[in-house]
């Protein structure tokens, strides 16, 4: 049923209820009125009969007569009254004391005695009661007056006439009510249709919106609540159209992004898998299946299937750091394949957060390091062979020159059979040079046991400066020192670190034959200690800087080039870096970065 019909039926029911109530009240009032009218009619009839009966008695002057055929007697009068008023069925005159019938008939009897009403009529003058005879309704009245003397007049009134009149009135009312209800239904249906006509347009628009059609708006012709509702629906439709377009674009972008990500994840050579907070595998890519031998259906649901038992503590520490909000670099570790093979890998773990920033899972990117390790090993071997070849060539070249000199002098002395002291001095000098080359070569080549301890690099450098200060004064050189006030602890082998500073300061002094200043700075930069040594010497050409550190490459006449090589080797063993910047005729800066200790401790680390 449509809302229009519902409203119409509701209005009709309300009006119908009102008519029913009005009908009941009207019928009740009508019945009371008709009963009262019947009462008055019977009372008036009784009074007229009484007056006529009294006049009859006075005219006869003979008292009461009992002749039935008297044309002017009460019996004839009663017939006239019954003829005039058809509803009157019987008129009876009783004698008060004996209740005997004097005039008329007494045929309408019921089970109820008339004596109580006759007694009341003596006191009140008129009494009326309703009775049923053979299922038909009747009314009987009793009238008594002073002029009646000892007589009481009873009149029987037919109740069916009243009931028929009431039924007729009721039928008329029902017909009127039915016609009115039909008219009300028709009129209300039309009025409701007029009132909710904009609602049809709104419903049409809602159906359009539900079908994702936003183009045609509602035509607003009214300024009432329905017009305002239509205006809001138009605005809602327009906003939905805008949002739908945005959602379509966002959906399309998300779809393309999802395809790109899936293509990237599935086609990358790195194994990628997702774990929830309990360690269960959520998703893996194809590279994971190929690297570890698990099918996706096998891996999903397993708890750390590729993590060896010996590395679970390591994984727990990594996850705890990620939960604390720290970013972890790639970690080189070991992982376990389905067949039980341990393989070296590089693992990068990143947290996956929801819109609230809460970590819901972890993404692990695992790279197989076997090929890279093999390549690095081959590269190290190649570098070793290259270095050995360079060292051999350098040693041979450097030693050949003094050996040539020694051979020449010895041949000369052999031919002359004389020992010249000047030649002996030169030969000893060449032998000392050979010994120097061999000594530095042994320092570089011989593996030495190192003992790392926690030291403040400022104190180590100050000890070296105190040692080198006298030599600096001889060359008219002054040290300018700038040290941070923060503690600069590092893990180092003190003697090797001193050798680095001695080599660098000695090179700086030799680069300034005319004197000058050497600037030394030590600073604390996050997780590293920064050391900078700057001289004001001749500088190094740009084409020579990349070659510094090669065996026997030097810019000094008496140098071997092994000092910088030893320095670089020591810095690398301390996990640090060294950078050289220089400008010709301006100066050279050597910048060293060493990892700082996070905690103050005196722990000792031994390395072979």
XYZ file of C-alpha atoms in Angstrom:
608
model
C 0.000 0.000 0.000
C 1.335 3.389 -0.965
C 1.893 6.124 1.579
C -0.800 8.141 -0.153
C -3.381 5.416 0.445
C -2.136 4.925 4.001
C -2.602 8.609 4.800
C -6.058 8.552 3.177
C -7.153 5.467 5.114
C -5.771 6.962 8.333
C -7.718 10.184 7.841
C -10.848 8.191 6.933
C -10.498 6.035 10.056
C -10.151 9.144 12.206
C -13.277 10.696 10.651
C -15.072 7.344 10.860
C -14.247 7.047 14.539
C -15.550 10.545 15.089
C -18.787 9.691 13.237
C -19.246 6.471 15.187
C -18.911 8.326 18.467
C -21.244 11.016 17.201
C -23.681 8.336 16.020
C -23.736 6.593 19.379
C -24.243 9.864 21.200
C -26.934 10.937 18.726
C -28.718 7.582 18.901
C -28.632 7.608 22.673
C -29.949 11.154 22.711
C -32.577 10.274 20.086
C -33.758 7.246 22.061
C -34.023 9.336 25.178
C -35.931 12.002 23.285
C -38.297 9.500 21.689
C -38.919 7.779 24.987
C -39.560 11.117 26.576
C -41.834 12.038 23.651
C -43.686 8.729 24.009
C -44.018 9.368 27.729
C -45.456 12.820 27.106
C -47.767 11.457 24.398
C -49.077 8.738 26.711
C -49.411 11.185 29.564
C -51.264 13.674 27.344
C -53.484 10.894 26.015
C -54.207 9.766 29.570
C -55.088 13.343 30.555
C -57.436 13.780 27.532
C -59.078 10.451 28.253
C -59.419 11.442 31.906
C -60.959 14.800 31.019
C -63.380 13.153 28.602
C -64.195 10.468 31.153
C -64.866 13.115 33.816
C -67.081 15.140 31.440
C -68.977 12.002 30.558
C -69.670 11.284 34.200
C -70.850 14.846 34.880
C -73.192 14.915 31.851
C -74.805 11.620 32.721
C -75.411 12.700 36.289
C -76.227 9.118 36.994
C -72.830 7.912 38.159
C -70.956 5.240 36.439
C -72.656 3.337 33.675
C -71.572 -0.022 32.393
C -73.333 -0.061 29.087
C -70.989 -1.068 26.382
C -72.939 0.173 23.355
C -73.321 3.763 24.439
C -72.116 5.850 21.428
C -70.987 8.599 23.795
C -69.517 6.282 26.344
C -65.850 5.748 27.199
C -65.583 2.624 25.035
C -66.442 4.581 21.940
C -64.000 7.303 23.000
C -61.286 4.750 23.452
C -61.796 3.457 19.923
C -61.533 6.982 18.526
C -58.265 7.563 20.378
C -56.824 4.249 19.191
C -57.846 5.170 15.647
C -56.181 8.586 15.851
C -53.028 7.229 17.518
C -52.288 3.820 15.993
C -49.475 3.105 18.468
C -51.976 2.995 21.334
C -53.092 -0.607 21.598
C -55.267 -0.554 24.711
C -56.907 1.888 27.155
C -58.112 0.562 30.510
C -59.897 2.269 33.431
C -59.238 0.600 36.819
C -61.014 1.084 40.062
C -58.300 2.092 42.551
C -59.311 0.000 45.446
C -60.309 -3.211 43.808
C -58.200 -2.872 40.584
C -61.185 -4.114 38.673
C -61.595 -3.041 35.033
C -64.316 -0.464 34.752
C -63.892 0.573 31.081
C -61.813 -0.782 28.227
C -59.927 -4.025 28.083
C -57.009 -5.468 30.027
C -55.486 -7.966 27.603
C -51.768 -6.902 27.378
C -50.386 -8.682 30.372
C -46.810 -9.741 31.172
C -45.168 -11.492 34.036
C -44.542 -8.274 35.935
C -47.322 -7.104 38.272
C -48.875 -3.683 37.665
C -49.643 -3.151 41.342
C -46.391 -1.303 42.222
C -46.913 1.148 39.325
C -50.548 1.698 40.278
C -49.423 2.453 43.814
C -46.796 4.915 42.513
C -49.327 6.533 40.196
C -51.576 7.257 43.188
C -48.710 9.208 44.713
C -47.027 10.810 41.645
C -50.005 11.017 39.280
C -48.261 9.159 36.401
C -46.206 5.988 36.034
C -44.610 4.234 33.057
C -42.870 0.939 32.495
C -41.543 -1.131 29.556
C -42.710 -4.704 29.052
C -42.239 -7.601 26.654
C -45.215 -9.616 25.415
C -44.493 -12.460 23.010
C -41.114 -10.899 22.224
C -42.598 -7.523 21.291
C -41.860 -4.326 23.210
C -44.709 -2.335 24.778
C -45.074 0.576 27.218
C -47.825 0.748 29.882
C -48.701 3.965 31.705
C -50.904 4.626 34.718
C -52.487 8.019 35.287
C -54.299 9.238 38.389
C -55.812 12.687 39.111
C -58.154 14.258 41.635
C -60.848 14.806 39.048
C -60.692 11.055 38.302
C -61.883 10.249 41.756
C -61.317 6.617 42.491
C -60.304 5.639 38.966
C -56.886 5.097 37.302
C -56.394 5.165 33.540
C -53.858 2.781 31.943
C -52.666 3.147 28.361
C -50.614 0.475 26.435
C -48.292 1.930 23.840
C -46.759 -0.135 21.048
C -42.916 -0.042 21.382
C -42.254 -1.428 17.928
C -43.062 1.899 16.378
C -40.420 3.552 18.488
C -37.966 0.764 17.657
C -38.763 1.070 13.940
C -38.316 4.790 14.121
C -35.022 4.332 15.950
C -33.926 1.701 13.400
C -34.882 3.985 10.543
C -32.979 6.833 12.119
C -30.031 4.502 12.663
C -30.083 3.279 9.063
C -30.296 6.838 7.798
C -27.348 7.746 9.993
C -25.338 4.750 8.770
C -26.092 5.550 5.137
C -25.091 9.152 5.757
C -21.964 7.987 7.538
C -21.036 5.597 4.714
C -21.541 8.237 2.048
C -19.563 10.693 4.148
C -16.752 8.155 4.623
C -16.534 7.561 0.886
C -16.448 11.291 0.241
C -13.860 11.747 3.000
C -11.729 8.939 1.534
C -11.905 10.426 -1.944
C -11.244 13.967 -0.755
C -8.458 12.898 1.632
C -6.875 10.784 -1.108
C -6.867 13.802 -3.379
C -5.626 16.170 -0.655
C -2.888 13.769 0.425
C -1.870 13.368 -3.192
C -1.577 17.141 -3.498
C 0.341 17.396 -0.230
C 2.836 14.615 -0.906
C 3.335 15.318 -4.590
C 6.836 16.737 -3.821
C 7.524 13.549 -1.883
C 7.103 11.605 -5.118
C 9.730 13.794 -6.732
C 11.996 13.257 -3.717
C 11.415 9.490 -3.910
C 12.208 9.598 -7.627
C 15.418 11.481 -6.891
C 16.380 8.990 -4.168
C 15.861 6.160 -6.639
C 18.036 8.019 -9.134
C 20.744 8.479 -6.519
C 20.522 4.818 -5.513
C 21.058 3.968 -9.181
C 24.134 6.272 -9.246
C 22.463 8.859 -11.475
C 23.055 12.363 -10.137
C 22.554 14.570 -13.198
C 18.912 15.707 -13.067
C 17.874 17.661 -9.916
C 14.401 17.981 -8.397
C 12.350 20.921 -9.641
C 11.428 22.864 -6.516
C 8.029 24.597 -6.767
C 7.167 24.968 -3.095
C 8.748 26.712 -0.130
C 7.324 24.537 2.628
C 9.045 21.685 4.462
C 8.839 19.432 1.384
C 10.482 22.150 -0.702
C 13.267 22.479 1.869
C 13.645 18.697 1.929
C 13.865 18.639 -1.883
C 16.531 21.366 -1.744
C 18.548 19.332 0.758
C 18.163 16.190 -1.359
C 19.496 18.103 -4.384
C 22.470 19.291 -2.313
C 23.029 15.756 -1.016
C 22.891 14.405 -4.566
C 25.418 16.966 -5.747
C 27.770 16.199 -2.853
C 27.378 12.475 -3.447
C 28.214 13.017 -7.103
C 31.399 14.864 -6.122
C 32.339 12.219 -3.551
C 31.563 9.385 -5.963
C 33.863 10.925 -8.555
C 36.570 11.263 -5.925
C 35.986 7.690 -4.783
C 36.178 6.456 -8.362
C 39.476 8.244 -8.873
C 40.764 7.023 -5.506
C 39.615 3.497 -6.281
C 41.291 3.621 -9.669
C 44.498 4.959 -8.129
C 44.381 2.314 -5.396
C 43.768 -0.377 -7.984
C 46.711 0.775 -10.077
C 48.862 1.116 -6.980
C 47.822 -2.351 -5.822
C 48.695 -3.795 -9.226
C 52.038 -2.001 -9.188
C 52.802 -3.189 -5.670
C 51.754 -6.741 -6.428
C 53.826 -6.677 -9.609
C 56.786 -5.268 -7.702
C 56.438 -7.725 -4.822
C 55.965 -10.755 -7.052
C 58.655 -9.854 -9.593
C 61.370 -8.583 -7.267
C 64.320 -10.883 -6.713
C 64.205 -10.299 -2.938
C 62.092 -12.613 -0.784
C 59.290 -10.712 0.950
C 56.991 -12.072 3.625
C 54.634 -10.568 6.219
C 54.360 -11.703 9.839
C 51.718 -10.720 12.373
C 52.613 -9.762 15.939
C 52.595 -13.439 16.953
C 55.073 -14.359 14.226
C 52.591 -16.119 11.933
C 53.240 -15.739 8.220
C 50.452 -13.754 6.522
C 51.721 -13.435 2.958
C 54.765 -14.344 0.856
C 55.895 -13.500 -2.658
C 57.250 -15.739 -5.421
C 60.892 -14.987 -4.592
C 60.237 -16.281 -1.049
C 58.895 -19.534 -2.469
C 61.898 -19.920 -4.765
C 64.491 -19.029 -2.096
C 63.174 -21.059 0.840
C 61.247 -23.807 -0.953
C 57.859 -23.147 0.696
C 54.656 -22.819 -1.284
C 52.464 -19.928 -0.177
C 49.776 -22.317 1.141
C 52.435 -24.104 3.215
C 54.067 -20.984 4.625
C 50.914 -19.041 5.576
C 50.081 -19.716 9.229
C 53.536 -21.018 10.214
C 55.421 -19.229 12.998
C 58.864 -18.048 11.823
C 59.419 -21.064 9.542
C 62.739 -19.755 8.159
C 64.225 -18.584 11.469
C 66.878 -20.896 12.982
C 66.556 -21.651 16.685
C 69.928 -19.995 17.326
C 68.665 -16.656 15.936
C 65.368 -16.330 17.800
C 66.858 -14.053 20.464
C 68.267 -11.850 17.707
C 64.827 -11.633 16.073
C 63.166 -10.825 19.409
C 65.588 -7.952 20.023
C 64.998 -6.567 16.525
C 61.206 -6.655 16.940
C 61.442 -4.985 20.353
C 63.452 -2.131 18.842
C 60.881 -1.757 16.055
C 58.047 -1.665 18.621
C 59.932 1.124 20.418
C 59.874 3.140 17.189
C 63.490 2.641 16.115
C 64.474 2.148 12.485
C 66.765 -0.814 11.834
C 69.312 -1.035 9.018
C 69.764 -4.184 6.990
C 71.124 -7.047 9.103
C 73.321 -9.807 7.715
C 72.324 -13.087 9.334
C 71.404 -16.686 8.560
C 68.069 -18.184 7.547
C 66.793 -21.753 7.184
C 65.247 -23.221 4.021
C 62.556 -25.890 3.939
C 65.223 -28.516 3.202
C 67.190 -27.510 6.331
C 69.980 -25.592 4.562
C 71.373 -22.519 6.326
C 72.000 -19.667 3.908
C 73.514 -16.212 4.510
C 71.032 -13.412 3.913
C 70.555 -9.691 4.404
C 67.273 -8.952 6.227
C 65.423 -5.644 6.433
C 62.398 -5.594 8.761
C 59.874 -2.750 8.719
C 56.687 -2.284 10.767
C 53.265 -2.084 9.106
C 50.964 0.374 10.893
C 47.246 1.056 10.690
C 45.603 4.477 10.386
C 46.063 5.051 14.138
C 49.798 4.382 13.934
C 49.535 1.065 15.785
C 51.865 -1.684 14.553
C 49.792 -4.573 13.190
C 52.427 -6.629 11.343
C 56.045 -6.728 10.167
C 57.357 -6.869 6.604
C 60.651 -8.686 6.053
C 62.736 -8.283 2.898
C 65.334 -11.045 2.628
C 68.158 -10.961 0.097
C 70.246 -14.025 -0.702
C 73.888 -13.135 -0.004
C 75.528 -16.310 -1.305
C 76.303 -14.917 -4.744
C 77.462 -11.591 -3.328
C 79.665 -13.287 -0.750
C 81.248 -15.404 -3.475
C 81.851 -12.292 -5.560
C 83.305 -10.443 -2.567
C 85.561 -13.359 -1.794
C 86.761 -13.425 -5.397
C 87.196 -9.657 -5.272
C 89.187 -9.886 -2.037
C 91.386 -12.538 -3.517
C 91.858 -10.453 -6.644
C 92.670 -7.399 -4.539
C 95.080 -9.416 -2.462
C 96.829 -10.677 -5.587
C 96.870 -7.133 -7.010
C 98.208 -5.738 -3.734
C 100.821 -8.475 -3.504
C 101.818 -7.754 -7.101
C 102.014 -4.011 -6.405
C 103.991 -4.606 -3.214
C 106.311 -7.043 -4.961
C 106.837 -4.643 -7.835
C 107.320 -1.732 -5.447
C 109.689 -3.598 -3.167
C 111.631 -4.867 -6.159
C 111.822 -1.373 -7.638
C 112.710 0.368 -4.386
C 115.310 -2.221 -3.381
C 116.788 -2.563 -6.886
C 117.990 1.061 -6.905
C 120.135 0.815 -3.744
C 121.232 -2.707 -4.733
C 122.398 -1.330 -8.092
C 124.386 1.315 -6.243
C 125.886 -1.267 -3.901
C 126.787 -3.541 -6.838
C 128.431 -0.696 -8.682
C 130.560 0.359 -5.741
C 131.514 -3.238 -4.979
C 132.544 -3.813 -8.632
C 134.511 -0.605 -8.565
C 136.338 -1.595 -5.409
C 136.881 -5.109 -6.794
C 138.532 -3.691 -9.879
C 140.608 -1.165 -7.963
C 141.274 -3.574 -5.105
C 141.021 -0.587 -2.789
C 138.561 0.225 -0.043
C 137.318 3.821 -0.290
C 135.707 5.120 2.928
C 133.466 7.485 0.972
C 132.116 4.526 -0.954
C 131.557 2.616 2.289
C 129.492 5.530 3.689
C 127.314 5.600 0.574
C 126.855 1.821 0.640
C 125.841 1.904 4.325
C 123.314 4.630 3.482
C 121.833 2.479 0.744
C 121.707 -0.507 3.094
C 119.854 1.625 5.677
C 117.345 2.565 2.981
C 116.838 -1.114 2.133
C 116.352 -1.867 5.830
C 113.774 0.961 6.142
C 111.770 -0.370 3.194
C 111.829 -3.916 4.519
C 110.866 -2.744 8.045
C 107.816 -0.760 6.879
C 106.869 -3.639 4.610
C 106.955 -6.043 7.601
C 104.809 -3.661 9.675
C 102.237 -3.651 6.885
C 102.307 -7.381 6.095
C 102.805 -9.028 9.489
C 99.532 -9.925 11.305
C 99.693 -8.510 14.837
C 97.490 -9.272 17.845
C 95.603 -6.110 18.784
C 94.082 -5.252 22.147
C 91.149 -2.821 21.955
C 90.275 -0.775 25.033
C 88.037 2.221 25.746
C 89.993 5.453 25.364
C 89.217 9.107 25.076
C 90.566 10.093 21.677
C 91.296 13.612 22.959
C 93.817 12.256 25.462
C 95.475 10.016 22.849
C 95.888 12.952 20.464
C 97.221 15.242 23.199
C 99.869 12.646 24.065
C 100.974 12.595 20.413
C 100.973 16.413 20.226
C 103.186 16.561 23.319
C 105.589 14.142 21.602
C 105.594 16.027 18.296
C 105.642 19.535 19.787
C 109.454 19.773 19.922
C 109.797 18.757 16.267
C 107.124 21.305 15.330
C 109.020 24.072 17.120
C 112.198 23.188 15.205
C 110.264 23.785 11.933
C 108.646 26.983 13.216
C 105.192 25.314 13.326
C 102.473 25.940 15.939
C 99.584 23.611 16.819
C 96.089 25.187 17.028
C 93.881 22.761 18.999
C 90.044 22.866 19.305
C 88.578 20.042 21.395
C 84.940 19.427 22.331
C 83.977 19.320 25.999
C 81.980 16.087 25.485
C 83.549 12.772 26.340
C 84.919 11.181 23.138
C 85.284 7.525 24.041
C 86.189 5.008 21.343
C 87.245 1.370 21.284
C 90.836 1.376 19.958
C 94.337 -0.031 20.071
C 96.158 2.950 21.571
C 99.582 2.398 20.018
C 98.161 1.935 16.522
C 96.022 5.072 16.895
C 99.095 7.018 18.062
C 100.971 5.762 14.995
C 98.133 7.154 12.808
C 98.357 10.597 14.454
C 102.191 10.582 14.306
C 102.100 9.775 10.575
C 99.536 12.490 9.832
C 101.235 15.185 11.950
C 104.649 14.269 10.518
C 103.264 14.600 6.961
C 101.722 17.954 7.890
C 105.034 19.216 9.321
C 106.989 18.047 6.259
C 104.434 19.795 3.986
C 105.339 23.197 5.581
C 109.109 23.740 5.233
C 108.641 27.468 5.856
C 106.593 26.971 9.033
C 102.959 27.836 9.785
C 100.052 26.514 11.789
C 98.467 23.069 12.040
C 94.775 23.144 13.066
C 93.504 20.150 15.024
C 89.758 19.739 15.769
C 87.897 16.983 17.618
C 84.071 16.933 17.726
C 81.229 14.597 18.672
C 78.754 13.994 15.842
C 75.895 11.691 16.893
C 77.384 8.182 16.894
C 80.850 9.148 15.614
C 83.935 11.061 16.742
C 85.210 13.539 14.141
C 88.971 14.329 13.942
C 90.279 16.918 11.464
C 93.987 17.809 10.907
C 94.578 20.777 8.585
C 97.968 22.158 7.496
C 98.961 25.268 5.533
C 101.417 23.471 3.273
C 101.919 23.115 -0.451
C 98.800 20.982 -0.977
C 98.268 17.968 -3.177
C 97.157 18.105 -6.842
C 93.720 16.688 -7.548
C 95.039 13.956 -9.823
C 97.283 12.602 -7.035
C 94.612 12.361 -4.280
C 92.986 9.122 -5.610
C 96.428 7.427 -5.696
C 97.320 8.264 -2.080
C 97.583 5.005 -0.117
C 98.929 2.969 -3.023
C 102.141 1.145 -2.143
C 105.291 3.246 -2.800
C 103.288 6.158 -4.209
C 104.545 9.358 -2.601
C 105.143 12.978 -3.421
C 108.197 13.226 -1.158
C 111.708 12.610 -2.375
C 112.618 10.263 0.487
C 109.190 8.732 1.166
C 108.032 5.169 0.525
C 104.255 5.720 0.400
C 103.719 2.932 2.935
C 102.940 5.303 5.824
C 99.530 6.389 4.485
C 98.819 2.788 3.507
C 99.492 1.669 7.107
C 97.352 4.562 8.402
C 94.412 3.585 6.224
C 94.724 -0.035 7.298
C 94.622 0.955 10.988
C 91.605 3.255 10.473
C 89.744 0.472 8.628
C 90.493 -2.000 11.426
C 88.880 0.501 13.831
C 85.749 0.596 11.588
C 86.423 4.213 10.716
C 86.856 6.282 7.580
C 89.534 8.695 6.400
C 89.039 11.433 3.791
C 91.695 13.716 2.314
C 90.879 17.134 0.834
C 93.551 19.447 -0.502
C 94.156 22.599 -2.516
C 97.507 23.433 -4.055
C 99.328 26.275 -2.203
C 96.458 26.438 0.330
C 96.742 23.313 2.472
C 95.489 19.800 3.141
C 92.798 18.514 5.510
C 92.653 14.904 6.688
C 89.203 14.060 8.131
C 88.849 10.892 10.241
C 85.521 9.471 11.524
C 85.624 6.804 14.278
C 82.581 5.080 15.878
C 81.877 6.368 19.388
C 81.123 4.117 22.339
C 77.512 4.449 23.557
C 78.268 3.399 27.139
C 81.221 4.242 29.349
C 82.999 0.992 30.064
C 86.464 -0.412 30.400
C 85.643 -3.648 28.641
C 88.408 -5.082 26.566
C 87.897 -6.618 23.129
C 90.596 -8.899 21.797
C 91.094 -9.343 18.066
C 93.599 -11.546 16.286
